């Protein structure tokens, strides 16, 4: 599941857990998470002030891109998280989250910055 402030107005949604995240049961604690923490620090944000989660709640075999049926198995949890947090801003992190949450035909390159 996700972690962070349930009062946050910002929700970050990634693809799914990598090996470290799967092992620890926390989102974004691997290499990408360390970079994200440095970015937060640079803009005076604390990880605990945001809510961070993933589209897929468990690591796909071989760490491959999640399939549609895996998204469908997890989407009710993600919807419940969104309903609980009621963020004003949702930031998709990566192509998979963008495709599943915005438009399956869209590329992250085209929607970056919008």
mmCIF file of C-alpha atoms in Angstrom:
data_model
loop_
_atom_site.group_PDB
_atom_site.id
_atom_site.type_symbol
_atom_site.label_atom_id
_atom_site.label_comp_id
_atom_site.label_asym_id
_atom_site.label_seq_id
_atom_site.Cartn_x
_atom_site.Cartn_y
_atom_site.Cartn_z
ATOM 1 C CA UNK A 1 0.000 0.000 0.000
ATOM 2 C CA UNK A 2 0.958 3.617 0.077
ATOM 3 C CA UNK A 3 2.431 5.695 2.848
ATOM 4 C CA UNK A 4 2.559 9.274 3.979
ATOM 5 C CA UNK A 5 0.153 11.884 5.186
ATOM 6 C CA UNK A 6 -3.532 11.091 4.821
ATOM 7 C CA UNK A 7 -4.061 14.873 4.950
ATOM 8 C CA UNK A 8 -1.814 15.498 1.961
ATOM 9 C CA UNK A 9 -3.148 17.459 -0.992
ATOM 10 C CA UNK A 10 -0.526 15.820 -3.226
ATOM 11 C CA UNK A 11 -0.523 12.145 -4.177
ATOM 12 C CA UNK A 12 2.342 10.567 -6.098
ATOM 13 C CA UNK A 13 1.524 7.338 -7.948
ATOM 14 C CA UNK A 14 4.200 5.093 -9.404
ATOM 15 C CA UNK A 15 4.083 1.811 -11.319
ATOM 16 C CA UNK A 16 4.666 -0.835 -8.701
ATOM 17 C CA UNK A 17 7.164 -2.100 -6.173
ATOM 18 C CA UNK A 18 10.682 -3.055 -7.126
ATOM 19 C CA UNK A 19 12.712 -5.604 -5.180
ATOM 20 C CA UNK A 20 13.474 -3.293 -2.220
ATOM 21 C CA UNK A 21 9.910 -2.002 -2.031
ATOM 22 C CA UNK A 22 8.485 -5.510 -2.204
ATOM 23 C CA UNK A 23 10.841 -6.718 0.528
ATOM 24 C CA UNK A 24 10.152 -3.749 2.835
ATOM 25 C CA UNK A 25 6.471 -3.240 1.992
ATOM 26 C CA UNK A 26 7.042 0.478 1.330
ATOM 27 C CA UNK A 27 6.838 2.470 -1.913
ATOM 28 C CA UNK A 28 9.886 4.178 -3.395
ATOM 29 C CA UNK A 29 12.622 3.072 -1.015
ATOM 30 C CA UNK A 30 15.038 1.783 -3.667
ATOM 31 C CA UNK A 31 17.282 3.773 -5.982
ATOM 32 C CA UNK A 32 14.394 5.821 -7.444
ATOM 33 C CA UNK A 33 13.129 6.535 -3.935
ATOM 34 C CA UNK A 34 16.500 7.825 -2.818
ATOM 35 C CA UNK A 35 16.559 10.208 -5.782
ATOM 36 C CA UNK A 36 13.007 11.289 -4.998
ATOM 37 C CA UNK A 37 14.003 11.998 -1.383
ATOM 38 C CA UNK A 38 16.865 14.222 -2.623
ATOM 39 C CA UNK A 39 14.435 16.105 -4.862
ATOM 40 C CA UNK A 40 12.043 16.591 -1.936
ATOM 41 C CA UNK A 41 14.910 17.858 0.208
ATOM 42 C CA UNK A 42 15.924 20.358 -2.491
ATOM 43 C CA UNK A 43 12.439 21.919 -2.405
ATOM 44 C CA UNK A 44 12.030 21.687 1.383
ATOM 45 C CA UNK A 45 9.452 18.907 1.350
ATOM 46 C CA UNK A 46 9.430 15.925 3.632
ATOM 47 C CA UNK A 47 8.350 12.547 2.308
ATOM 48 C CA UNK A 48 5.933 12.296 5.239
ATOM 49 C CA UNK A 49 4.071 15.408 4.016
ATOM 50 C CA UNK A 50 2.965 13.672 0.810
ATOM 51 C CA UNK A 51 1.123 10.458 0.060
ATOM 52 C CA UNK A 52 3.059 8.018 -2.130
ATOM 53 C CA UNK A 53 1.627 4.841 -3.620
ATOM 54 C CA UNK A 54 1.754 2.588 -6.669
ATOM 55 C CA UNK A 55 -0.733 1.435 -9.292
ATOM 56 C CA UNK A 56 0.239 -2.208 -8.745
ATOM 57 C CA UNK A 57 0.582 -3.374 -5.151
ATOM 58 C CA UNK A 58 2.905 -6.355 -5.670
ATOM 59 C CA UNK A 59 5.943 -6.898 -7.856
ATOM 60 C CA UNK A 60 5.214 -8.579 -11.204
ATOM 61 C CA UNK A 61 7.305 -11.667 -12.023
ATOM 62 C CA UNK A 62 10.710 -10.706 -13.384
ATOM 63 C CA UNK A 63 9.945 -7.070 -12.507
ATOM 64 C CA UNK A 64 8.238 -6.684 -15.890
ATOM 65 C CA UNK A 65 5.700 -4.010 -16.785
ATOM 66 C CA UNK A 66 2.344 -4.917 -15.182
ATOM 67 C CA UNK A 67 -0.335 -6.425 -17.384
ATOM 68 C CA UNK A 68 -3.894 -5.073 -17.639
ATOM 69 C CA UNK A 69 -5.309 -7.902 -15.500
ATOM 70 C CA UNK A 70 -2.816 -7.050 -12.726
ATOM 71 C CA UNK A 71 -3.888 -3.416 -12.854
ATOM 72 C CA UNK A 72 -7.532 -4.491 -12.672
ATOM 73 C CA UNK A 73 -6.762 -6.660 -9.637
ATOM 74 C CA UNK A 74 -5.251 -3.663 -7.799
ATOM 75 C CA UNK A 75 -7.286 -0.696 -9.025
ATOM 76 C CA UNK A 76 -9.940 -0.956 -6.298
ATOM 77 C CA UNK A 77 -7.225 -0.473 -3.676
ATOM 78 C CA UNK A 78 -5.849 2.540 -5.536
ATOM 79 C CA UNK A 79 -9.351 4.019 -5.845
ATOM 80 C CA UNK A 80 -9.856 3.565 -2.091
ATOM 81 C CA UNK A 81 -6.553 5.338 -1.424
ATOM 82 C CA UNK A 82 -7.572 8.249 -3.673
ATOM 83 C CA UNK A 83 -10.977 8.447 -1.972
ATOM 84 C CA UNK A 84 -9.364 8.419 1.477
ATOM 85 C CA UNK A 85 -6.711 11.036 0.704
ATOM 86 C CA UNK A 86 -8.831 13.206 -1.633
ATOM 87 C CA UNK A 87 -5.769 14.887 -3.119
ATOM 88 C CA UNK A 88 -6.006 18.116 -5.098
ATOM 89 C CA UNK A 89 -3.060 17.011 -7.258
ATOM 90 C CA UNK A 90 -2.147 13.531 -8.475
ATOM 91 C CA UNK A 91 1.298 13.141 -10.000
ATOM 92 C CA UNK A 92 1.906 10.032 -12.091
ATOM 93 C CA UNK A 93 5.468 8.793 -11.890
ATOM 94 C CA UNK A 94 6.416 6.990 -15.061
ATOM 95 C CA UNK A 95 4.839 5.585 -18.157
ATOM 96 C CA UNK A 96 2.807 2.783 -16.564
ATOM 97 C CA UNK A 97 1.038 5.016 -14.053
ATOM 98 C CA UNK A 98 0.388 7.578 -16.785
ATOM 99 C CA UNK A 99 -1.080 4.998 -19.160
ATOM 100 C CA UNK A 100 -3.309 3.342 -16.549
ATOM 101 C CA UNK A 101 -4.517 6.551 -14.904
ATOM 102 C CA UNK A 102 -4.650 9.092 -17.726
ATOM 103 C CA UNK A 103 -4.834 7.453 -21.146
ATOM 104 C CA UNK A 104 -3.644 4.028 -22.336
ATOM 105 C CA UNK A 105 -2.718 5.518 -25.709
ATOM 106 C CA UNK A 106 -0.757 8.427 -24.252
ATOM 107 C CA UNK A 107 2.986 8.582 -23.733
ATOM 108 C CA UNK A 108 4.611 10.184 -20.749
ATOM 109 C CA UNK A 109 6.663 12.368 -23.107
ATOM 110 C CA UNK A 110 3.488 13.955 -24.475
ATOM 111 C CA UNK A 111 1.874 14.648 -21.103
ATOM 112 C CA UNK A 112 4.983 15.749 -19.196
ATOM 113 C CA UNK A 113 4.428 19.171 -17.670
ATOM 114 C CA UNK A 114 0.657 19.218 -18.206
#
